[in-house]
Amino acid sequence: MIIAHLSDLHLDGGPRAEERVAAVMAYLDELAVDAVVVTGDIADHGAASEYARAAELLKHPAPVLVCPGNHDVRAEFRTGLLDRLPGGPGGEAPGPGRHSLPASDGPIDLAREIDGVLFAMCDSTIPGRGSGYLADETLDWLDGVLSGGDGPAFVAFHHPPVEVGVPLVDGIRQSGEERLAALLARHPRVAALLAGHVHTGASTTFAGVPLRIAPGVVSTSLLPVEPGGDRGWDEGGPLEYDRPPSLLLHVLHDDGRVTTHHRVLTY
């Protein structure tokens, strides 16, 4: 199985972000991937018009699976994006493995099973804040869906639960991570965790499980050792906007290993 993983589109109604997302999707149009996973910050302001445009751009023959980030707004995310993706919430056609859209105003947690592989898309957002946290109801839901089988599973969310070496982003990472670690210890079927938020491709581990962080489509975060990497938010942050968009391609092997390839696009 091959999974395309992108994040942090930050569609804002302007041409720049749209062109970069379109370039990524045009690249994926040529690939027979099995799923496209988008780990949040799909809109920049959470506006309905931004989600309408996202629904137009995020089209692929494979299921398109999404979760919200801190720039997303739950109500508009539900009605503006999830209801418009091909096949309904999460992009999967009706049939076995499709889960209905949560009806409440709480976390947007969705699961899909594709060819025997479970994808649990978790909402790590705290409305009105940049940092993340998996609510108790999300962890209870995740425990339940992971208990429903023994095949490979991917757990996706926006905020990484560990520091990654980008100080300004590390300050708004996912907290309460010890609860997630305890849950993962009960479910060895999880092949990898998928996240975004950092705007740079990164690979690490959490609770003994591979953690893959997708690069930002809209921009690239810099490490403190790189020129501009020490800029504060009042100076625009440690972000570079001239580098081309990129994404990850994850290969799930028959033995359960996950190999990740980083692709940088020109357009």
Short mmCIF file of C-alpha atoms in Angstrom, two decimals:
data_model
loop_
_atom_site.label_atom_id
_atom_site.label_comp_id
_atom_site.label_asym_id
_atom_site.label_seq_id
_atom_site.Cartn_x
_atom_site.Cartn_y
_atom_site.Cartn_z
CA MET A 1 0.00 0.00 0.00
CA ILE A 2 1.21 3.51 -0.86
CA ILE A 3 -0.13 6.53 1.02
CA ALA A 4 0.37 10.13 -0.10
CA HIS A 5 0.68 12.44 2.89
CA LEU A 6 0.43 16.22 2.69
CA SER A 7 -0.31 18.93 5.21
CA ASP A 8 -0.67 22.62 5.93
CA LEU A 9 -2.23 23.87 2.70
CA HIS A 10 -3.38 27.15 4.26
CA LEU A 11 -5.72 28.00 1.42
CA ASP A 12 -6.54 31.70 1.89
CA GLY A 13 -8.38 32.74 -1.26
CA GLY A 14 -5.19 33.90 -2.94
CA PRO A 15 -3.51 32.40 -6.01
CA ARG A 16 -0.23 31.37 -4.39
CA ALA A 17 -1.56 28.71 -2.01
CA GLU A 18 -4.01 27.44 -4.63
CA GLU A 19 -1.26 27.04 -7.22
CA ARG A 20 0.87 25.06 -4.80
CA VAL A 21 -1.97 22.72 -3.82
CA ALA A 22 -2.91 22.28 -7.47
CA ALA A 23 0.70 21.35 -8.29
CA VAL A 24 0.72 18.69 -5.58
CA MET A 25 -2.59 17.22 -6.73
CA ALA A 26 -1.47 17.28 -10.39
CA TYR A 27 1.58 15.26 -9.36
CA LEU A 28 -0.62 12.79 -7.47
CA ASP A 29 -2.96 12.46 -10.45
CA GLU A 30 -0.17 10.54 -12.16
CA LEU A 31 0.29 8.14 -9.23
CA ALA A 32 -1.83 5.12 -8.36
CA VAL A 33 -1.67 5.69 -4.61
CA ASP A 34 -4.11 3.91 -2.32
CA ALA A 35 -4.99 6.88 -0.09
CA VAL A 36 -4.32 10.60 0.21
CA VAL A 37 -4.00 11.78 3.82
CA VAL A 38 -4.13 15.51 4.63
CA THR A 39 -3.17 16.30 8.23
CA GLY A 40 -4.76 19.68 8.83
CA ASP A 41 -4.53 23.42 8.36
CA ILE A 42 -6.38 23.02 5.10
CA ALA A 43 -7.79 26.55 5.35
CA ASP A 44 -5.86 29.56 6.58
CA HIS A 45 -8.78 31.48 8.14
CA GLY A 46 -11.40 28.74 8.46
CA ALA A 47 -13.70 30.47 5.96
CA ALA A 48 -16.39 28.57 4.08
CA SER A 49 -15.01 29.79 0.76
CA GLU A 50 -11.59 28.35 1.60
CA TYR A 51 -13.10 24.92 2.26
CA ALA A 52 -15.18 25.09 -0.91
CA ARG A 53 -11.97 25.64 -2.87
CA ALA A 54 -10.24 22.85 -0.96
CA ALA A 55 -13.01 20.43 -1.92
CA GLU A 56 -12.48 21.36 -5.56
CA LEU A 57 -8.71 20.88 -5.38
CA LEU A 58 -8.51 17.75 -3.21
CA LYS A 59 -9.78 15.29 -5.79
CA HIS A 60 -8.18 11.93 -6.52
CA PRO A 61 -9.39 8.44 -7.53
CA ALA A 62 -8.16 7.18 -4.15
CA PRO A 63 -9.93 8.13 -0.90
CA VAL A 64 -8.95 11.57 0.41
CA LEU A 65 -8.81 11.49 4.22
CA VAL A 66 -8.61 14.70 6.23
CA CYS A 67 -8.38 15.96 9.79
CA PRO A 68 -8.47 19.55 11.08
CA GLY A 69 -5.56 21.72 12.22
CA ASN A 70 -5.40 24.77 14.45
CA HIS A 71 -6.20 27.15 11.55
CA ASP A 72 -9.34 25.15 10.71
CA VAL A 73 -12.80 25.89 12.14
CA ARG A 74 -14.86 22.82 12.97
CA ALA A 75 -18.29 23.99 11.80
CA GLU A 76 -17.05 25.23 8.43
CA PHE A 77 -14.73 22.23 8.09
CA ARG A 78 -17.73 19.91 8.44
CA THR A 79 -20.12 21.66 6.08
CA GLY A 80 -17.67 23.29 3.69
CA LEU A 81 -15.24 20.42 3.15
CA LEU A 82 -16.35 17.05 4.48
CA ASP A 83 -19.77 17.18 2.87
CA ARG A 84 -18.20 18.10 -0.49
CA LEU A 85 -15.41 15.56 -0.78
CA PRO A 86 -16.07 12.81 -3.35
CA GLY A 87 -18.22 10.11 -1.81
CA GLY A 88 -19.00 12.12 1.31
CA PRO A 89 -17.05 12.58 4.57
CA GLY A 90 -13.42 11.60 4.16
CA GLY A 91 -13.73 11.01 0.44
CA GLU A 92 -14.60 7.31 0.46
CA ALA A 93 -17.45 5.95 -1.62
CA PRO A 94 -20.41 4.46 0.27
CA GLY A 95 -19.91 0.89 1.39
CA PRO A 96 -17.97 -1.14 3.96
CA GLY A 97 -15.51 0.92 5.96
CA ARG A 98 -17.28 4.26 5.65
CA HIS A 99 -18.04 5.97 8.94
CA SER A 100 -20.65 8.72 9.21
CA LEU A 101 -19.74 12.32 9.95
CA PRO A 102 -19.93 13.26 13.64
CA ALA A 103 -23.04 15.35 14.20
CA SER A 104 -21.98 17.27 17.30
CA ASP A 105 -19.83 20.38 17.61
CA GLY A 106 -17.14 18.32 19.32
CA PRO A 107 -13.97 16.85 17.82
CA ILE A 108 -14.08 15.69 14.21
CA ASP A 109 -12.83 12.10 14.43
CA LEU A 110 -13.24 9.85 11.40
CA ALA A 111 -12.08 6.35 10.55
CA ARG A 112 -11.77 4.53 7.24
CA GLU A 113 -10.69 1.02 6.38
CA ILE A 114 -9.02 0.68 2.99
CA ASP A 115 -7.98 -2.77 1.78
CA GLY A 116 -7.77 -4.03 5.34
CA VAL A 117 -5.80 -1.05 6.66
CA LEU A 118 -7.44 1.26 9.19
CA PHE A 119 -6.94 5.03 9.02
CA ALA A 120 -8.01 6.86 12.20
CA MET A 121 -8.16 10.62 11.55
CA CYS A 122 -8.13 12.39 14.92
CA ASP A 123 -8.96 15.98 15.84
CA SER A 124 -6.11 17.36 17.99
CA THR A 125 -7.30 20.96 17.87
CA ILE A 126 -8.26 23.20 20.77
CA PRO A 127 -10.67 25.81 19.30
CA GLY A 128 -9.12 29.25 19.44
CA ARG A 129 -5.62 28.06 20.30
CA GLY A 130 -2.53 27.11 18.30
CA SER A 131 -1.53 24.19 20.50
CA GLY A 132 -3.07 20.73 20.42
CA TYR A 133 -4.59 18.13 22.71
CA LEU A 134 -6.48 14.89 22.12
CA ALA A 135 -9.73 15.20 24.07
CA ASP A 136 -10.80 12.31 26.27
CA GLU A 137 -13.67 11.58 23.90
CA THR A 138 -11.22 11.36 20.99
CA LEU A 139 -9.00 8.92 22.87
CA ASP A 140 -12.04 6.83 23.86
CA TRP A 141 -13.14 6.80 20.22
CA LEU A 142 -9.63 5.89 19.04
CA ASP A 143 -9.38 3.06 21.57
CA GLY A 144 -12.65 1.71 20.25
CA VAL A 145 -11.81 1.81 16.55
CA LEU A 146 -8.38 0.26 17.15
CA SER A 147 -10.04 -2.53 19.14
CA GLY A 148 -12.20 -3.40 16.15
CA GLY A 149 -9.59 -5.49 14.34
CA ASP A 150 -5.98 -6.57 14.20
CA GLY A 151 -4.85 -5.38 10.76
CA PRO A 152 -2.37 -2.53 10.25
CA ALA A 153 -3.51 0.93 11.32
CA PHE A 154 -2.37 4.52 10.81
CA VAL A 155 -3.32 7.17 13.38
CA ALA A 156 -3.28 10.72 12.03
CA PHE A 157 -3.61 14.13 13.69
CA HIS A 158 -2.31 17.65 13.14
CA HIS A 159 -0.12 18.33 16.18
CA PRO A 160 2.94 16.13 16.85
CA PRO A 161 3.07 14.82 20.42
CA VAL A 162 6.84 15.40 20.74
CA GLU A 163 9.32 18.21 20.22
CA VAL A 164 10.95 18.20 16.79
CA GLY A 165 13.65 20.88 17.04
CA VAL A 166 11.71 23.90 15.75
CA PRO A 167 11.29 25.88 19.01
CA LEU A 168 8.35 28.08 18.05
CA VAL A 169 6.39 25.08 16.82
CA ASP A 170 7.48 22.89 19.72
CA GLY A 171 5.83 25.46 21.98
CA ILE A 172 2.43 24.70 20.41
CA ARG A 173 2.72 20.94 19.98
CA GLN A 174 0.27 18.33 21.28
CA SER A 175 0.23 18.11 25.08
CA GLY A 176 -1.12 15.36 27.31
CA GLU A 177 0.84 12.90 25.19
CA GLU A 178 1.28 10.37 28.01
CA ARG A 179 -2.39 9.39 27.52
CA LEU A 180 -1.77 8.65 23.84
CA ALA A 181 1.37 6.67 24.73
CA ALA A 182 -0.63 4.48 27.12
CA LEU A 183 -3.26 3.87 24.42
CA LEU A 184 -0.66 2.90 21.82
CA ALA A 185 0.86 0.39 24.23
CA ARG A 186 -2.48 -1.45 24.12
CA HIS A 187 -2.63 -1.46 20.32
CA PRO A 188 0.52 -2.82 18.65
CA ARG A 189 -1.35 -2.85 15.31
CA VAL A 190 -0.49 0.85 14.79
CA ALA A 191 2.12 0.94 12.03
CA ALA A 192 2.78 4.67 12.20
CA LEU A 193 1.52 8.03 13.40
CA LEU A 194 0.99 10.75 10.77
CA ALA A 195 1.10 14.47 11.62
CA GLY A 196 1.61 17.96 10.20
CA HIS A 197 1.79 21.41 11.86
CA VAL A 198 5.58 21.79 11.68
CA HIS A 199 5.80 22.81 7.98
CA THR A 200 8.86 20.62 7.46
CA GLY A 201 9.20 16.95 6.68
CA ALA A 202 10.46 15.09 9.72
CA SER A 203 10.75 11.52 10.94
CA THR A 204 10.99 10.44 14.56
CA THR A 205 9.33 8.04 17.00
CA PHE A 206 6.75 8.39 19.75
CA ALA A 207 6.05 5.67 22.33
CA GLY A 208 8.06 3.29 20.16
CA VAL A 209 5.90 3.95 17.09
CA PRO A 210 7.19 5.66 13.91
CA LEU A 211 6.02 9.28 13.68
CA ARG A 212 6.02 10.85 10.21
CA ILE A 213 5.47 14.60 9.89
CA ALA A 214 4.50 15.92 6.46
CA PRO A 215 6.12 19.09 5.09
CA GLY A 216 3.97 22.15 4.61
CA VAL A 217 2.58 22.68 1.13
CA VAL A 218 2.38 26.45 1.69
CA SER A 219 5.80 27.07 3.31
CA THR A 220 8.83 25.48 4.95
CA SER A 221 9.91 25.83 8.58
CA LEU A 222 13.60 26.36 9.27
CA LEU A 223 15.75 24.90 12.02
CA PRO A 224 17.53 27.40 14.29
CA VAL A 225 20.86 26.56 12.62
CA GLU A 226 19.53 27.67 9.21
CA PRO A 227 19.53 31.31 8.08
CA GLY A 228 16.25 32.86 9.25
CA GLY A 229 15.54 29.97 11.61
CA ASP A 230 15.78 32.19 14.67
CA ARG A 231 13.08 34.66 13.60
CA GLY A 232 10.23 35.14 16.07
CA TRP A 233 6.55 35.28 15.16
CA ASP A 234 6.72 39.09 15.27
CA GLU A 235 9.27 38.84 12.44
CA GLY A 236 7.20 36.42 10.36
CA GLY A 237 8.42 33.28 12.08
CA PRO A 238 11.09 30.78 10.98
CA LEU A 239 9.33 30.24 7.65
CA GLU A 240 10.54 30.29 4.07
CA TYR A 241 8.04 30.78 1.26
CA ASP A 242 10.27 30.42 -1.80
CA ARG A 243 10.99 26.71 -1.49
CA PRO A 244 8.75 24.50 -3.66
CA PRO A 245 5.92 22.45 -2.16
CA SER A 246 6.63 18.89 -1.08
CA LEU A 247 4.91 15.82 0.32
CA LEU A 248 5.58 12.36 1.70
CA LEU A 249 4.88 8.96 0.18
CA HIS A 250 4.59 6.15 2.73
CA VAL A 251 5.00 2.53 1.69
CA LEU A 252 3.35 -0.01 3.99
CA HIS A 253 5.18 -3.29 3.45
CA ASP A 254 3.69 -6.75 3.88
CA ASP A 255 5.79 -7.26 7.01
CA GLY A 256 4.28 -4.14 8.63
CA ARG A 257 7.24 -1.82 8.11
CA VAL A 258 6.66 1.72 6.86
CA THR A 259 9.17 3.32 4.49
CA THR A 260 8.79 7.04 3.82
CA HIS A 261 9.93 8.91 0.71
CA HIS A 262 10.10 12.73 0.49
CA ARG A 263 9.17 14.34 -2.83
CA VAL A 264 9.89 17.99 -3.71
CA LEU A 265 7.90 19.36 -6.65
CA THR A 266 8.70 21.88 -9.33
CA TYR A 267 5.89 23.70 -11.09
#
